[in-house]
mmCIF file with all atom_site columns, C-alpha atoms in Angstrom:
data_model
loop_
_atom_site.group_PDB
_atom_site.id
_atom_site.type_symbol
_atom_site.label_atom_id
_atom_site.label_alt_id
_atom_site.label_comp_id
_atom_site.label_asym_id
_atom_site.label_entity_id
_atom_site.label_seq_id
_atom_site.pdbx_PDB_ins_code
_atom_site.Cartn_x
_atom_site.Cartn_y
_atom_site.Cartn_z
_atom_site.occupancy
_atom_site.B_iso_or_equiv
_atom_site.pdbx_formal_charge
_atom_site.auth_seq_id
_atom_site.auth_comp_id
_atom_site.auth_asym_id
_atom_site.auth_atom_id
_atom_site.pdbx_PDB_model_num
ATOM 1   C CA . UNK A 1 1   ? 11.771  6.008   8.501   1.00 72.00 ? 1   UNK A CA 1
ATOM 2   C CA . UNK A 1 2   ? 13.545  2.709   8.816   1.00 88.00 ? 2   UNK A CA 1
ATOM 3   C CA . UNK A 1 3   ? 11.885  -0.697  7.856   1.00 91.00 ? 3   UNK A CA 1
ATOM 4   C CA . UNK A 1 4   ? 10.655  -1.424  10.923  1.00 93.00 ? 4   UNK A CA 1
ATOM 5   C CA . UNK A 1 5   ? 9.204   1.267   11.419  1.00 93.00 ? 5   UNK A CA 1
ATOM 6   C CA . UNK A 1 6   ? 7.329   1.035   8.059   1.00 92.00 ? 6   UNK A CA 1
ATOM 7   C CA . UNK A 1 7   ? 6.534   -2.502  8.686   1.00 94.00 ? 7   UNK A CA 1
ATOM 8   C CA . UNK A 1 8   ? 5.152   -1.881  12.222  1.00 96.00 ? 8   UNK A CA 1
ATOM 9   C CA . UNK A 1 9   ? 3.498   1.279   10.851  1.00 94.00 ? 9   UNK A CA 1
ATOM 10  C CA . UNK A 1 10  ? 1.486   -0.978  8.047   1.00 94.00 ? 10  UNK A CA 1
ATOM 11  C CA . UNK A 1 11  ? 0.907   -3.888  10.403  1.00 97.00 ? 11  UNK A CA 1
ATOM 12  C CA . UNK A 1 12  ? -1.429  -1.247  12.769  1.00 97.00 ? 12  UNK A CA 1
ATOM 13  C CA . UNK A 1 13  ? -2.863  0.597   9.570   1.00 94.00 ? 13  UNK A CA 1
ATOM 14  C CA . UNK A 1 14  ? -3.820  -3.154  8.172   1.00 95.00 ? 14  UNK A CA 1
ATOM 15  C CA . UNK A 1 15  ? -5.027  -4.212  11.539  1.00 97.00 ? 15  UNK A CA 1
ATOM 16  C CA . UNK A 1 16  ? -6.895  -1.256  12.466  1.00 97.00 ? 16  UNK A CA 1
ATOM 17  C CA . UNK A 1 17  ? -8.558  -1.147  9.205   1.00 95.00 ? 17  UNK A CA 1
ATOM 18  C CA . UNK A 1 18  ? -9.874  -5.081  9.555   1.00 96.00 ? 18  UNK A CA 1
ATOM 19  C CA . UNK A 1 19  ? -10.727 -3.864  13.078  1.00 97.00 ? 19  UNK A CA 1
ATOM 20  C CA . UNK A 1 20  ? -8.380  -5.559  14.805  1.00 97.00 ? 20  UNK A CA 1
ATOM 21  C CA . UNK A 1 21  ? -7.323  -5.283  18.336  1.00 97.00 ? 21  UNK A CA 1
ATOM 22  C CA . UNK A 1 22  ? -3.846  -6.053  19.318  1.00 97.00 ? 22  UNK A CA 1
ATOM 23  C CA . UNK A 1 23  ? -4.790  -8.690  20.966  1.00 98.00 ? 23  UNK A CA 1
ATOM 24  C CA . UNK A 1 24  ? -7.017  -10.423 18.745  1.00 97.00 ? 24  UNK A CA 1
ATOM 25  C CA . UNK A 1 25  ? -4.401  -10.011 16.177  1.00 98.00 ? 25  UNK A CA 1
ATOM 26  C CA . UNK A 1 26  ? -1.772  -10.960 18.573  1.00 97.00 ? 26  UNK A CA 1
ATOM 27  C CA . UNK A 1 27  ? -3.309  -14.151 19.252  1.00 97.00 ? 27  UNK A CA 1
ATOM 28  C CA . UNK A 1 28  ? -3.962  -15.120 15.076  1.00 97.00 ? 28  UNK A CA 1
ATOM 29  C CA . UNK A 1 29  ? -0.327  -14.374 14.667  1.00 96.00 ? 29  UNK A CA 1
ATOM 30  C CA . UNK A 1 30  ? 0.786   -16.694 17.852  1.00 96.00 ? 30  UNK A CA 1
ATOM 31  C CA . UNK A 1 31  ? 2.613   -14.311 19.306  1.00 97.00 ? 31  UNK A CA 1
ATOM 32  C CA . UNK A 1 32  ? 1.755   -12.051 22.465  1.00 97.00 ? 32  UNK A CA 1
ATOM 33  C CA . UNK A 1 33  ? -0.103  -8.502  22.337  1.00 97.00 ? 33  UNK A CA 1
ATOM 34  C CA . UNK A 1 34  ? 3.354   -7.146  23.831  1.00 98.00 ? 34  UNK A CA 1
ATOM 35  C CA . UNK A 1 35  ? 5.243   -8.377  21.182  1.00 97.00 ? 35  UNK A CA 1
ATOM 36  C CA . UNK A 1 36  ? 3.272   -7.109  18.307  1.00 98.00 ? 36  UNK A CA 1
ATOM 37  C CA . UNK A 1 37  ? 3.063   -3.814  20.408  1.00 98.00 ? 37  UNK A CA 1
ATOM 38  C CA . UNK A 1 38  ? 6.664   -4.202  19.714  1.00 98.00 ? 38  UNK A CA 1
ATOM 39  C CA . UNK A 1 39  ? 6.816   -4.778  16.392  1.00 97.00 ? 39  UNK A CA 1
ATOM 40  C CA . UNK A 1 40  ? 4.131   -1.851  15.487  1.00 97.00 ? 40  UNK A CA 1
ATOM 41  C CA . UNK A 1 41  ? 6.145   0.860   17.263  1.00 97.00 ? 41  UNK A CA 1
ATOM 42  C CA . UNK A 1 42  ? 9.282   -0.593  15.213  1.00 95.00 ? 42  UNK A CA 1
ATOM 43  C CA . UNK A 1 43  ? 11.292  -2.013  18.162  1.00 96.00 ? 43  UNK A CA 1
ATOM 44  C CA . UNK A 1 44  ? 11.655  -4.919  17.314  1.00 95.00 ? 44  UNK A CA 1
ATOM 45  C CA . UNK A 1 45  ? 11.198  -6.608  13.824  1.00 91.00 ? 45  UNK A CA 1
ATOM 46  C CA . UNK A 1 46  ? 9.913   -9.998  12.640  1.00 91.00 ? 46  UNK A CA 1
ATOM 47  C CA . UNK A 1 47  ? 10.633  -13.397 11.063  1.00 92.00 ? 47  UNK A CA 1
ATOM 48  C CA . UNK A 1 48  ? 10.022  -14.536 7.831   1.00 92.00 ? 48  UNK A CA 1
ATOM 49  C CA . UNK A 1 49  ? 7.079   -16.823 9.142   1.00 92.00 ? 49  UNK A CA 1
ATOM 50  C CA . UNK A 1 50  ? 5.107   -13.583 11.427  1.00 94.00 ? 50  UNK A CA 1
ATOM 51  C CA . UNK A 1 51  ? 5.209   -11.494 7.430   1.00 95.00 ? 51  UNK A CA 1
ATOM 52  C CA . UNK A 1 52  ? 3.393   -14.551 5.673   1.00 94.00 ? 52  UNK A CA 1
ATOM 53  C CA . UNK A 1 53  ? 1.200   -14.846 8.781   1.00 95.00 ? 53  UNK A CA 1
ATOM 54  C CA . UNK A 1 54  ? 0.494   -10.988 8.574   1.00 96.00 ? 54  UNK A CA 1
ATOM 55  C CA . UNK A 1 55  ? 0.384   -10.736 5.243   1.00 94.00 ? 55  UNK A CA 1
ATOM 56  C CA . UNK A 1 56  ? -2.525  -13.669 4.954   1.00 95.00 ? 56  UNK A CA 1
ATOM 57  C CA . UNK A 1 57  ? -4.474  -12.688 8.125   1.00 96.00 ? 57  UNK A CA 1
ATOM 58  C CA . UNK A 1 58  ? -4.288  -8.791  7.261   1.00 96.00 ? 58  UNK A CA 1
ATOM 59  C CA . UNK A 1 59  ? -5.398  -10.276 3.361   1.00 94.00 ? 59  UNK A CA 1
ATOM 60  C CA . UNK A 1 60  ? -2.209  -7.743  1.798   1.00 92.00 ? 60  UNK A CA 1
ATOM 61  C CA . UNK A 1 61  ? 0.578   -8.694  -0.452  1.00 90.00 ? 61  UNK A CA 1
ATOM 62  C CA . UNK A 1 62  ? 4.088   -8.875  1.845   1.00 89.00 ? 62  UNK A CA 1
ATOM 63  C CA . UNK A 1 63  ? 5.393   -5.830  -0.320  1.00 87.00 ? 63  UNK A CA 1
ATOM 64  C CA . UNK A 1 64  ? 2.221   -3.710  0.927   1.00 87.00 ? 64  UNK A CA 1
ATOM 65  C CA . UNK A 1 65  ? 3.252   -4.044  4.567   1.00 91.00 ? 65  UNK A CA 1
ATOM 66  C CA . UNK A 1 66  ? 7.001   -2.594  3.538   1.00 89.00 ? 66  UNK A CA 1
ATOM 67  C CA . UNK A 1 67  ? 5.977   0.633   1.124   1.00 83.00 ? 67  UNK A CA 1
ATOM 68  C CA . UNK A 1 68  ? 5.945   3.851   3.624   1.00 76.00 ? 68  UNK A CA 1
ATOM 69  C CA . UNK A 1 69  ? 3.663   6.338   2.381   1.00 67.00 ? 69  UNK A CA 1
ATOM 70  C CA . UNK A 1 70  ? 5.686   8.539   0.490   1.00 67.00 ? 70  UNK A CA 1
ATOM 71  C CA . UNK A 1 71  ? 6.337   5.561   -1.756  1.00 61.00 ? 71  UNK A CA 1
ATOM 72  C CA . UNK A 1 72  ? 2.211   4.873   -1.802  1.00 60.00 ? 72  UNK A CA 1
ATOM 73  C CA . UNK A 1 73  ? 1.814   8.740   -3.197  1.00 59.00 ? 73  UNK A CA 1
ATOM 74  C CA . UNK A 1 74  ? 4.335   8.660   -5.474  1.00 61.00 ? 74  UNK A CA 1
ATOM 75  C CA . UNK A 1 75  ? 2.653   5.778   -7.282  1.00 60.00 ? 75  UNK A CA 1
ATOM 76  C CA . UNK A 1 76  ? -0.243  7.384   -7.058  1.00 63.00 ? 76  UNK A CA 1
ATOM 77  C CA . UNK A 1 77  ? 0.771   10.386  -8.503  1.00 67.00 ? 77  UNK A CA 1
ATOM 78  C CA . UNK A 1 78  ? 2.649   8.564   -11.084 1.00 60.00 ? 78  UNK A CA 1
ATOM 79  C CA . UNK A 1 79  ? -0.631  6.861   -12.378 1.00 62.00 ? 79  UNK A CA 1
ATOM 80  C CA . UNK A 1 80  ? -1.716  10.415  -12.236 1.00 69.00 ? 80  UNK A CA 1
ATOM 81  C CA . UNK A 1 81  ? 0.625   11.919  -14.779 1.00 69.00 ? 81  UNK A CA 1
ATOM 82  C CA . UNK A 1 82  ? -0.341  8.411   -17.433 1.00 67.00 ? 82  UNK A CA 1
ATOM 83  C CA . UNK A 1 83  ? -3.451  9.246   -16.845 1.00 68.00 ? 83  UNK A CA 1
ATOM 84  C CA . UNK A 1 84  ? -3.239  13.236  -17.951 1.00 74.00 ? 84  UNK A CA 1
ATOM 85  C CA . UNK A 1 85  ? -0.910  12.016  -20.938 1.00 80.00 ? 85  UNK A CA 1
ATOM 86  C CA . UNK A 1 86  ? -2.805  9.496   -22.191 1.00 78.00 ? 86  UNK A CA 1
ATOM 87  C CA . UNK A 1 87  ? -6.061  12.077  -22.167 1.00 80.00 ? 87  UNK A CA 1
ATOM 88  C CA . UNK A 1 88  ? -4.386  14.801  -23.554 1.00 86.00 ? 88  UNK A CA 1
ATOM 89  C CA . UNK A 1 89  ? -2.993  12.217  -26.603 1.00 86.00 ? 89  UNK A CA 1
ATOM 90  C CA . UNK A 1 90  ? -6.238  11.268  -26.836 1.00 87.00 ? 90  UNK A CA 1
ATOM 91  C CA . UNK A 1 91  ? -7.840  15.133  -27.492 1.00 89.00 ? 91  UNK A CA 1
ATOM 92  C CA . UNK A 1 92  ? -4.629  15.772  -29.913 1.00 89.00 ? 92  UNK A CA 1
ATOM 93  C CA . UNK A 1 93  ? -5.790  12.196  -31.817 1.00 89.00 ? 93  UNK A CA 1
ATOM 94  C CA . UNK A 1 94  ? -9.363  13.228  -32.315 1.00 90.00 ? 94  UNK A CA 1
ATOM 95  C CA . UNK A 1 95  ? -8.432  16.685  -33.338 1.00 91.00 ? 95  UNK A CA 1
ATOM 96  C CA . UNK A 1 96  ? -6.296  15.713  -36.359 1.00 91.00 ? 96  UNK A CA 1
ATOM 97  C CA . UNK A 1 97  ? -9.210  13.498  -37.335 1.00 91.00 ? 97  UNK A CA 1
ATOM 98  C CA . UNK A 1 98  ? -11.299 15.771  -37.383 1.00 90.00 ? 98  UNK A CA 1
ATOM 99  C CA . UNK A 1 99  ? -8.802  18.092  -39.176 1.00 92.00 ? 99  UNK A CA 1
ATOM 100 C CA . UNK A 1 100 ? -8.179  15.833  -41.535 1.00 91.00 ? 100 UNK A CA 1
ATOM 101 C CA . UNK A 1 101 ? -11.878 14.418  -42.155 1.00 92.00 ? 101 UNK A CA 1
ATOM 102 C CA . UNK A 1 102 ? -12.734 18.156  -42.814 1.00 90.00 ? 102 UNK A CA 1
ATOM 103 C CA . UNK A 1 103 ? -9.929  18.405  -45.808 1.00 80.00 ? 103 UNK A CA 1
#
């Protein structure tokens, strides 16, 4: 997937989430529903200034509207794995305190 379609794919997710129409958000933005039509099937892309208006009507960090969802899993699988390391260090810590309270 290229960036704009990632971007336009984020820009609908973020929009439809905040319930959004196109042209509701369209209008925020100051631009019209066919252009951000455009930019949300990754046509077209966007200036600098329609990201930081996206970005502070949609309430999401700039970087959140250009991660594609493999990117979002892999992070979350990545906090994952810590997570299953730092419990299983955890169970090996209290078992050799216990081992060694008991000699």
């Amino acid at each position: 997937m290229d960036v704009k379609s990632v971007f336009g794919s984020n820009l609908k997710k973020y929009r439809k989430i905040l319930k959004y129409t196109q042209e509701e958000l369209a209008e925020k933005m100051g631009i019209t529903p066919q252009h951000l039509s455009l930019i949300e099937t990754g046509v077209t892309f966007v200036s600098a200034d329609i990201i930081e208006k996206a970005s502070a009507l949609l309430n999401v960090s700039y970087a959140s509207l250009f991660y594609n969802q493999e990117e979002i899993d892999g992070s979350e699988n990545f906090i994952s794995k810590i997570d299953n390391i730092i419990h299983e260090e955890i169970i090996k810590a209290e078992n050799n305190i216990r081992n060694r309270i008991r000699t």
